[in-house]
Coordinates of C-alpha atoms in Angstrom, one line a residue:
M825 CA 0.0 0.0 0.0
R826 CA 1.2 3.5 -0.8
Y827 CA -0.3 6.9 0.1
V828 CA -1.6 9.8 -2.0
L829 CA -0.8 13.2 -0.4
T830 CA -2.0 16.7 -0.8
N831 CA 0.5 19.5 -1.4
A832 CA 0.1 20.6 2.3
E833 CA 0.6 17.1 3.5
M834 CA 3.8 16.8 1.4
R835 CA 5.2 20.0 2.8
A836 CA 4.4 18.9 6.3
A837 CA 6.2 15.6 5.6
D838 CA 9.3 17.5 4.3
E839 CA 9.3 19.6 7.4
F840 CA 8.8 16.6 9.7
T841 CA 11.7 14.8 8.0
M842 CA 14.0 17.9 8.4
E843 CA 13.0 18.2 12.0
S844 CA 14.1 14.6 12.5
G845 CA 17.7 15.6 11.4
V846 CA 17.7 15.3 7.6
S847 CA 18.7 18.6 6.0
S848 CA 16.9 20.2 3.1
R849 CA 20.1 20.0 1.0
T850 CA 20.3 16.3 1.7
L851 CA 16.7 15.8 0.5
M852 CA 17.5 17.8 -2.6
E853 CA 20.6 15.7 -3.3
R854 CA 18.6 12.5 -2.9
A855 CA 15.8 13.8 -5.2
G856 CA 18.4 14.9 -7.8
K857 CA 20.1 11.4 -7.6
A858 CA 16.7 9.7 -8.1
V859 CA 15.9 11.8 -11.1
A860 CA 19.3 11.2 -12.6
K861 CA 19.0 7.5 -12.0
L862 CA 15.7 7.4 -14.0
A863 CA 17.2 9.6 -16.7
E864 CA 20.2 7.3 -17.0
K865 CA 17.9 4.3 -17.4
A866 CA 15.8 6.1 -20.0
L867 CA 19.0 7.1 -21.9
S868 CA 20.0 3.4 -22.1
Y869 CA 17.1 2.9 -24.5
L870 CA 17.6 6.0 -26.5
S871 CA 19.9 6.4 -29.5
E872 CA 20.6 10.1 -28.8
K873 CA 22.3 10.4 -25.5
S874 CA 22.3 14.2 -25.0
V875 CA 20.4 15.8 -22.1
A876 CA 18.8 19.2 -21.5
V877 CA 17.6 20.0 -18.0
V878 CA 15.0 22.8 -17.8
C879 CA 15.3 24.5 -14.3
G880 CA 12.9 26.8 -12.6
S881 CA 13.6 29.2 -9.7
G882 CA 12.3 27.0 -6.8
N883 CA 13.3 23.7 -5.2
N884 CA 12.1 21.7 -8.2
G885 CA 14.7 23.7 -10.2
G886 CA 17.3 22.8 -7.5
D887 CA 16.5 19.1 -8.1
G888 CA 17.2 19.7 -11.8
Y889 CA 20.6 21.4 -11.2
C890 CA 21.6 18.5 -8.9
A891 CA 20.5 15.9 -11.5
A892 CA 22.4 17.7 -14.3
R893 CA 25.6 17.8 -12.2
I894 CA 25.3 14.0 -11.5
L895 CA 24.6 13.1 -15.1
A896 CA 27.5 15.3 -16.3
K897 CA 29.8 13.6 -13.8
K898 CA 28.9 10.3 -15.3
G899 CA 30.0 11.4 -18.7
F900 CA 26.7 12.4 -20.3
S901 CA 26.5 15.4 -22.6
V902 CA 24.3 17.7 -20.4
V903 CA 23.2 21.3 -20.8
V904 CA 21.0 23.4 -18.4
F905 CA 18.2 25.7 -19.6
E906 CA 18.0 28.3 -16.7
A907 CA 14.4 29.3 -17.3
F908 CA 14.2 31.7 -14.3
P909 CA 16.9 32.9 -11.9
P910 CA 17.1 30.7 -8.7
K911 CA 15.2 32.2 -5.7
T912 CA 15.3 29.6 -2.9
V913 CA 18.5 29.2 -1.0
E914 CA 18.7 25.5 -1.9
C915 CA 18.2 26.2 -5.6
Q916 CA 20.9 28.9 -5.6
L917 CA 23.4 26.6 -3.9
E918 CA 22.7 23.8 -6.4
N919 CA 22.9 26.2 -9.3
A920 CA 26.4 27.3 -8.1
R921 CA 27.5 23.7 -7.8
C922 CA 26.3 22.8 -11.3
R923 CA 29.0 23.7 -13.8
T924 CA 27.3 22.3 -16.9
P925 CA 26.9 24.6 -19.9
R926 CA 23.9 26.9 -20.0
I927 CA 21.5 27.5 -22.9
N928 CA 18.8 30.2 -23.3
T929 CA 16.5 28.4 -25.8
L930 CA 15.5 24.8 -26.1
K931 CA 16.1 23.5 -29.6
K932 CA 15.3 20.1 -31.1
G933 CA 18.0 17.3 -31.1
Y934 CA 18.3 16.3 -27.5
G935 CA 17.6 12.7 -26.6
L936 CA 16.2 13.5 -23.2
V937 CA 14.7 16.6 -21.6
I938 CA 14.2 16.8 -17.9
D939 CA 11.4 19.1 -16.8
C940 CA 12.3 20.8 -13.5
L941 CA 10.4 24.1 -14.1
Y942 CA 7.6 23.9 -11.5
G943 CA 6.8 21.4 -8.8
T944 CA 3.6 20.1 -7.3
G945 CA 2.7 23.4 -5.6
F946 CA 1.9 25.0 -9.0
H947 CA -1.7 26.0 -9.7
G948 CA -3.4 28.4 -12.1
T949 CA -2.0 29.3 -15.5
L950 CA 1.6 29.5 -16.6
N951 CA 3.0 33.0 -17.4
E952 CA 3.8 33.8 -21.0
R953 CA 7.5 32.9 -20.8
A954 CA 6.9 29.6 -18.9
A955 CA 4.1 28.7 -21.4
Q956 CA 6.6 29.2 -24.3
I957 CA 9.2 27.1 -22.6
V958 CA 6.7 24.3 -22.0
K959 CA 5.7 24.5 -25.7
E960 CA 9.4 24.1 -26.6
I961 CA 9.7 21.1 -24.3
N962 CA 6.6 19.5 -25.9
E963 CA 7.9 20.2 -29.4
S964 CA 11.5 19.1 -28.8
G965 CA 10.9 15.5 -30.0
A966 CA 12.9 14.2 -27.0
F967 CA 11.9 11.7 -24.3
V968 CA 10.5 13.9 -21.5
L969 CA 11.2 13.1 -17.8
A970 CA 9.3 15.3 -15.3
A971 CA 10.7 15.8 -11.9
D972 CA 7.9 15.1 -9.4
I973 CA 5.1 16.5 -11.7
P974 CA 4.8 17.9 -15.2
S975 CA 5.1 21.7 -15.1
G976 CA 1.7 23.3 -15.6
L977 CA -0.2 20.6 -13.8
A978 CA -1.8 21.3 -10.4
G979 CA -0.5 19.0 -7.7
D980 CA -3.6 18.9 -5.6
N981 CA -6.1 18.0 -8.3
G982 CA -4.4 17.3 -11.6
L983 CA -6.1 20.1 -13.4
C984 CA -4.4 21.9 -16.3
A985 CA -5.6 25.4 -17.0
G986 CA -3.5 26.0 -20.2
E987 CA -0.1 24.7 -21.4
A988 CA 1.5 21.8 -19.5
V989 CA 4.4 19.5 -20.1
R990 CA 3.5 16.2 -21.7
A991 CA 5.9 13.8 -20.0
D992 CA 6.8 10.3 -21.0
M993 CA 7.8 9.5 -17.5
T994 CA 7.4 11.3 -14.1
A995 CA 9.7 10.8 -11.2
V996 CA 7.3 10.8 -8.2
I997 CA 9.3 12.2 -5.3
G998 CA 8.3 10.5 -2.0
E999 CA 4.7 9.7 -2.4
F1000 CA 2.0 10.1 -5.0
K1001 CA 0.1 13.4 -5.2
A1002 CA -3.5 13.7 -6.2
G1003 CA -2.4 15.6 -9.3
H1004 CA -0.7 12.5 -10.7
L1005 CA -3.9 10.4 -10.7
F1006 CA -6.9 12.7 -11.3
N1007 CA -8.3 14.8 -14.1
D1008 CA -5.5 15.7 -16.6
G1009 CA -2.8 14.0 -14.6
P1010 CA -2.8 10.6 -16.1
D1011 CA -2.6 12.0 -19.7
L1012 CA 0.3 14.3 -18.9
C1013 CA 2.4 12.3 -16.4
G1014 CA 3.2 9.3 -18.6
E1015 CA 4.7 6.4 -16.7
L1016 CA 4.8 7.1 -12.9
R1017 CA 7.9 6.0 -11.0
V1018 CA 8.0 6.4 -7.3
C1019 CA 11.4 7.5 -5.9
D1020 CA 12.0 6.9 -2.2
I1021 CA 14.2 9.7 -0.8
G1022 CA 13.7 8.9 2.9
I1023 CA 10.8 11.3 3.6
V1024 CA 9.2 10.4 6.9
L1025 CA 5.4 10.8 7.1
P1026 CA 3.9 12.3 10.3
E1027 CA 1.3 10.1 11.9
K1028 CA -2.0 10.6 10.0
D1029 CA -4.6 8.7 8.1
Y1030 CA -3.5 9.6 4.5
M1031 CA -5.4 8.7 1.4
R1032 CA -4.5 5.1 0.5
M1033 CA -3.6 3.4 -2.7
Y1034 CA -4.1 -0.3 -2.2
A1035 CA -1.9 -2.8 -4.0
P1036 CA -3.3 -6.2 -5.2
K1037 CA -1.7 -7.9 -2.2
D1038 CA -3.8 -5.7 0.1
L1039 CA -7.0 -6.7 -1.7
C1040 CA -6.5 -10.4 -2.1
A1041 CA -7.6 -11.1 1.5
L1042 CA -11.1 -10.7 0.2
F1043 CA -10.7 -13.8 -1.9
P1044 CA -9.4 -16.5 0.5
K1045 CA -9.3 -20.2 -0.4
R1046 CA -12.8 -21.6 -0.2
K1047 CA -13.5 -24.3 2.4
S1048 CA -14.5 -27.7 0.9
R1049 CA -17.7 -27.8 3.0
S1050 CA -18.9 -24.3 2.1
N1051 CA -22.2 -23.5 0.4
K1052 CA -23.7 -20.7 -1.6
G1053 CA -24.9 -19.0 1.6
D1054 CA -21.3 -18.6 2.8
Y1055 CA -20.4 -16.2 -0.1
G1056 CA -23.1 -13.6 0.1
R1057 CA -26.7 -13.1 -1.0
V1058 CA -27.0 -10.3 -3.4
A1059 CA -30.1 -8.6 -4.9
I1060 CA -30.1 -6.4 -8.0
L1061 CA -33.0 -4.0 -8.3
G1062 CA -32.9 -2.3 -11.7
G1063 CA -34.1 -2.1 -15.3
S1064 CA -36.9 -0.3 -17.1
E1065 CA -38.5 -0.4 -20.5
R1066 CA -35.9 2.0 -21.7
Y1067 CA -32.9 0.3 -20.1
S1068 CA -33.8 -3.4 -20.0
G1069 CA -30.3 -4.7 -20.2
A1070 CA -28.7 -2.7 -17.4
P1071 CA -29.6 -5.2 -14.5
L1072 CA -28.0 -8.1 -16.5
L1073 CA -24.7 -6.3 -16.3
G1074 CA -25.1 -6.4 -12.5
M1075 CA -24.6 -10.1 -12.8
S1076 CA -20.9 -9.3 -12.4
A1077 CA -21.8 -10.1 -8.8
F1078 CA -21.6 -13.8 -9.7
K1079 CA -18.3 -13.2 -11.3
A1080 CA -16.9 -11.7 -8.1
G1081 CA -17.9 -14.8 -6.1
A1082 CA -21.4 -14.1 -4.8
G1083 CA -23.2 -17.3 -3.9
Y1084 CA -26.7 -16.2 -4.6
V1085 CA -28.0 -13.4 -6.8
R1086 CA -31.6 -12.3 -7.2
L1087 CA -32.4 -10.2 -10.2
C1088 CA -35.5 -8.0 -9.4
V1089 CA -36.9 -6.3 -12.5
P1090 CA -40.2 -4.6 -13.5
D1091 CA -42.8 -6.9 -14.9
C1092 CA -42.7 -5.0 -18.2
I1093 CA -39.3 -6.5 -19.0
F1094 CA -39.6 -9.7 -17.0
S1095 CA -40.4 -12.1 -19.9
P1096 CA -37.6 -11.1 -22.2
L1097 CA -35.1 -11.7 -19.4
I1098 CA -36.2 -15.3 -18.6
G1099 CA -33.2 -17.6 -19.1
K1100 CA -30.8 -14.8 -19.9
Y1101 CA -28.8 -15.6 -16.8
P1102 CA -29.8 -19.1 -15.6
E1103 CA -27.8 -18.9 -12.4
A1104 CA -29.8 -16.0 -11.1
I1105 CA -33.2 -16.0 -9.3
L1106 CA -35.4 -13.8 -11.5
Q1107 CA -38.1 -11.9 -9.6
K1108 CA -41.0 -10.0 -11.1
M1109 CA -41.7 -6.6 -9.6
P1110 CA -44.6 -4.3 -10.4
S1111 CA -44.1 -1.3 -12.7
A1112 CA -45.7 2.0 -13.5
N1113 CA -45.0 3.7 -16.8
G1114 CA -42.2 1.3 -17.6
V1115 CA -40.4 1.9 -14.3
L1116 CA -40.1 -0.1 -11.1
A1117 CA -43.0 0.6 -8.8
Y1118 CA -43.0 0.7 -5.0
D1119 CA -44.2 -2.6 -3.5
E1120 CA -43.5 -2.8 0.3
A1121 CA -44.2 -6.5 0.6
A1122 CA -41.8 -7.4 -2.1
L1123 CA -39.2 -5.1 -0.8
S1124 CA -39.6 -6.5 2.7
E1125 CA -39.0 -10.0 1.4
I1126 CA -35.9 -9.0 -0.6
A1127 CA -34.4 -7.1 2.4
A1128 CA -34.9 -10.1 4.6
Q1129 CA -33.2 -12.5 2.2
S1130 CA -30.2 -10.4 1.1
D1131 CA -26.8 -9.5 2.6
S1132 CA -26.4 -6.7 0.0
I1133 CA -28.7 -4.9 -2.4
A1134 CA -27.7 -2.8 -5.4
V1135 CA -30.3 -0.4 -6.7
G1136 CA -30.5 2.0 -9.6
M1137 CA -29.0 0.4 -12.7
G1138 CA -31.3 1.4 -15.6
C1139 CA -34.1 2.4 -13.3
C1140 CA -34.8 5.9 -14.7
K1141 CA -35.1 8.9 -12.3
D1142 CA -38.5 8.6 -10.7
R1143 CA -40.3 9.3 -7.4
E1144 CA -41.1 5.5 -7.2
I1145 CA -37.4 4.8 -7.2
Y1146 CA -36.9 7.3 -4.5
R1147 CA -39.7 5.6 -2.4
I1148 CA -37.9 2.2 -2.9
V1149 CA -34.6 3.7 -1.8
R1150 CA -36.1 5.3 1.3
Y1151 CA -37.8 2.1 2.3
L1152 CA -34.5 0.1 2.0
L1153 CA -32.6 2.8 3.9
E1154 CA -35.1 2.6 6.8
H1155 CA -35.7 -1.2 6.9
F1156 CA -32.8 -3.1 5.3
T1157 CA -29.9 -4.0 7.7
G1158 CA -27.3 -5.2 5.2
T1159 CA -25.2 -3.2 2.7
L1160 CA -27.1 -1.0 0.3
V1161 CA -25.3 0.0 -3.0
L1162 CA -26.9 3.0 -4.6
D1163 CA -26.0 3.6 -8.2
A1164 CA -27.1 5.6 -11.3
D1165 CA -30.8 6.5 -11.1
A1166 CA -31.0 5.7 -7.4
L1167 CA -28.6 8.5 -7.0
N1168 CA -30.3 10.8 -9.4
S1169 CA -33.6 10.2 -7.7
L1170 CA -32.0 11.0 -4.3
A1171 CA -30.6 14.3 -5.8
E1172 CA -34.0 15.1 -7.3
F1173 CA -36.3 14.3 -4.4
G1174 CA -34.2 14.6 -1.3
V1175 CA -30.7 13.5 -0.4
N1176 CA -31.5 14.0 3.3
A1177 CA -33.2 10.6 3.1
L1178 CA -29.6 9.3 3.8
E1179 CA -29.8 10.6 7.3
N1180 CA -32.5 8.1 8.4
K1181 CA -31.1 4.6 7.8
R1182 CA -30.4 1.2 9.4
C1183 CA -28.2 -0.2 6.7
T1184 CA -24.6 0.4 5.6
V1185 CA -24.7 2.5 2.5
I1186 CA -22.3 2.7 -0.5
L1187 CA -22.9 5.4 -3.2
T1188 CA -21.2 5.0 -6.6
P1189 CA -21.6 8.4 -8.4
H1190 CA -19.6 9.6 -11.4
V1191 CA -18.6 13.3 -11.3
K1192 CA -21.8 14.6 -12.8
E1193 CA -24.0 12.5 -10.4
F1194 CA -22.0 13.7 -7.4
S1195 CA -22.3 17.3 -8.5
R1196 CA -26.1 16.8 -8.4
L1197 CA -26.0 15.2 -4.9
C1198 CA -23.8 18.1 -3.6
Q1199 CA -25.8 20.8 -5.6
T1200 CA -22.6 22.1 -7.0
T1201 CA -20.9 22.2 -10.4
V1202 CA -18.8 19.6 -12.2
Q1203 CA -15.9 22.0 -12.2
E1204 CA -16.1 22.3 -8.4
V1205 CA -16.1 18.5 -8.0
C1206 CA -13.0 18.3 -10.3
E1207 CA -11.2 21.0 -8.4
N1208 CA -12.1 19.8 -4.8
G1209 CA -13.3 16.2 -5.3
A1210 CA -11.4 14.7 -2.4
A1211 CA -12.6 17.3 0.2
L1212 CA -16.2 17.2 -1.1
A1213 CA -16.2 13.4 -1.0
R1214 CA -14.8 13.3 2.5
A1215 CA -17.3 15.9 3.8
F1216 CA -20.3 14.2 2.1
A1217 CA -19.3 10.7 3.5
K1218 CA -18.8 12.1 7.0
R1219 CA -22.0 14.1 7.0
Y1220 CA -24.3 11.3 5.8
G1221 CA -22.4 8.3 7.3
V1222 CA -21.9 6.6 4.0
T1223 CA -19.0 5.2 1.9
L1224 CA -18.7 7.2 -1.3
M1225 CA -17.0 5.9 -4.5
L1226 CA -16.5 8.9 -6.8
K1227 CA -15.8 7.5 -10.3
S1228 CA -13.5 9.3 -12.8
N1229 CA -10.3 8.4 -14.5
A1230 CA -9.2 7.4 -11.0
T1231 CA -11.8 6.4 -8.4
L1232 CA -11.8 8.3 -5.1
I1233 CA -13.3 6.3 -2.2
S1234 CA -14.1 7.8 1.2
D1235 CA -15.9 6.6 4.3
Q1236 CA -16.5 8.6 7.5
S1237 CA -12.8 8.6 8.5
R1238 CA -10.6 7.2 5.7
A1239 CA -10.0 7.7 2.0
A1240 CA -8.5 5.7 -0.8
V1241 CA -7.9 5.9 -4.5
S1242 CA -7.9 3.3 -7.2
S1243 CA -6.0 4.2 -10.3
A1244 CA -6.8 1.0 -12.2
G1245 CA -8.8 1.8 -15.3
S1246 CA -8.9 2.4 -18.9
P1247 CA -10.7 4.8 -21.3
A1248 CA -12.4 1.6 -22.6
L1249 CA -14.7 2.0 -19.6
A1250 CA -16.1 5.3 -21.1
K1251 CA -19.2 3.4 -22.3
G1252 CA -22.7 2.8 -21.1
G1253 CA -23.0 -0.1 -18.7
S1254 CA -19.5 0.1 -17.0
G1255 CA -21.1 1.5 -13.9
D1256 CA -23.6 -1.3 -13.8
V1257 CA -20.9 -3.8 -13.8
L1258 CA -19.1 -2.0 -11.0
A1259 CA -22.2 -1.8 -8.9
G1260 CA -22.7 -5.6 -9.1
L1261 CA -19.0 -6.2 -8.2
T1262 CA -19.3 -3.8 -5.3
A1263 CA -22.5 -5.5 -4.0
A1264 CA -20.9 -8.9 -4.2
I1265 CA -17.7 -8.1 -2.3
A1266 CA -19.5 -5.9 0.2
A1267 CA -21.8 -8.8 1.0
R1268 CA -19.0 -10.7 2.7
T1269 CA -16.9 -8.0 4.4
D1270 CA -17.7 -5.1 6.8
D1271 CA -14.8 -3.0 5.4
T1272 CA -16.7 -1.0 2.7
L1273 CA -13.6 1.1 1.9
L1274 CA -11.6 -2.0 1.0
A1275 CA -14.6 -3.6 -0.8
C1276 CA -15.0 -0.5 -3.0
A1277 CA -11.3 -0.4 -3.7
C1278 CA -11.3 -4.0 -4.7
A1279 CA -14.3 -3.7 -6.9
S1280 CA -12.8 -0.7 -8.7
F1281 CA -9.5 -2.6 -9.1
I1282 CA -11.1 -5.6 -10.6
L1283 CA -13.1 -3.5 -13.1
G1284 CA -10.1 -1.4 -14.1
E1285 CA -7.7 -4.3 -14.5
S1286 CA -10.2 -6.3 -16.5
A1287 CA -10.7 -3.3 -18.8
I1288 CA -6.9 -2.9 -19.2
S1289 CA -6.5 -6.6 -20.1
L1290 CA -9.4 -6.5 -22.6
S1291 CA -8.1 -3.4 -24.2
Q1292 CA -4.9 -5.2 -25.1
T1293 CA -6.9 -7.6 -27.4
L1294 CA -10.0 -5.7 -28.3
G1295 CA -8.7 -2.1 -28.2
E1296 CA -10.0 0.7 -26.1
Y1297 CA -12.7 1.4 -28.7
G1298 CA -13.9 -2.2 -29.0
V1299 CA -14.5 -3.1 -25.4
C1300 CA -18.1 -3.3 -24.2
A1301 CA -19.5 -3.6 -20.7
S1302 CA -20.8 -7.2 -21.4
D1303 CA -17.2 -8.2 -22.4
L1304 CA -16.1 -7.3 -18.9
L1305 CA -18.2 -10.1 -17.5
Q1306 CA -16.0 -12.7 -19.2
E1307 CA -12.8 -11.0 -18.2
I1308 CA -13.6 -10.4 -14.5
P1309 CA -13.1 -14.0 -13.4
K1310 CA -9.5 -13.9 -14.7
T1311 CA -8.7 -10.8 -12.7
V1312 CA -10.4 -12.4 -9.6
K1313 CA -8.3 -15.5 -10.2
K1314 CA -5.1 -13.5 -9.9
L1315 CA -6.3 -12.1 -6.5
E1316 CA -7.1 -15.7 -5.4
S1317 CA -3.6 -16.8 -6.4
L1318 CA -2.1 -13.9 -4.4
A1319 CA -4.2 -14.8 -1.4
R1320 CA -2.8 -18.4 -1.4
I1321 CA 0.8 -17.2 -1.6
K1322 CA 0.2 -14.7 1.2

């Protein structure tokens, strides 16, 4: 497991490390060595071995001067582009130590360009000179290595307001920052390489990034005398005349190991679904105007016979869906996963229904759905998603899984991020698959944060694997159902090794 830090948390960690006896110059030397090591590795694959290091005025620039000095000492042809005069004491000292030739414009022809213009503290828009330098870096034709984060990218949220360096690789100093993983970050950072320079983190519950070995405990070896009841009873409430196939994608619950899955659909689409998934129990629910209708007796039976219930896939936003959600919140005692139109109905008819509940609740909104729940803008969610998610989860006592190119997960006290994923998931039905996975895993653990992280990992890794054969344009949500067992098998295998 690794951690994902905010800029403020990273500064606090730097200060804490220095208070423990490690000087700022030592940290800069270590960072410079780490960047130089990655540069040397990249150069071993490049035919052109010359290096240009672009240095700014702050400590990120100091890292660059240090890396340039180290690479030159090893015999590489290195020049430094001093974009702005050094301002911090550390940057000034490293500038003085670095005797490599200076240039005042970046031309094409270098094999490697190291971007040390701005660090993770940058936000806003680059000034005219910096924007021109970034443009030169991007047009250089060289392999681009960014020190800590590509210049022009905001470290706290990964947003880019204008020009930004498009790196082939980023040397992540210490720990991941949110900017590496969210919004524009993944498209600009290239390959992320974490560089440990001995930064000590103060005691705090940081945002987590689980590794497969942290998730595999959810797939222990099955006992020979086990039965279907031992692996979770899941109910899927979804579908409508308009979206009749959505609940079938929730059958991913079976692929994640659920022992018993009940598919509860409106009577208007019941007959066409008979036999579509022979392993599932198909239950006919009343409908009104092609949408699930409230039926307290049926809901009471479903609640009594389920460990987890997923609601919302293909339901359509409707007051009847809101009534169903409210009943389950007030009477169900297992884990309730609210997805898609269950969320939209909450946003439309009253999110305060979440305040009166007996069950454990997981919400799975994408950015637009979350903006509706929070009554804010998509831009605000993109800028401050982590803070908004934490505040929402704490206020309503829920676990929130905010879906984007990275998935942010927060419960009342902890937060995690899953970076597994692919643009192949940008298709209708991907969220339905995720809801089924989440319900299945949450049915057999009390740790909803870990369950959500695991479900997101399985979906993302399955999409990555499928993209290698079908391409990102060719993958459909239904394809994921065939790939998920292979991803789960990998976690099973890890659990046995562990």
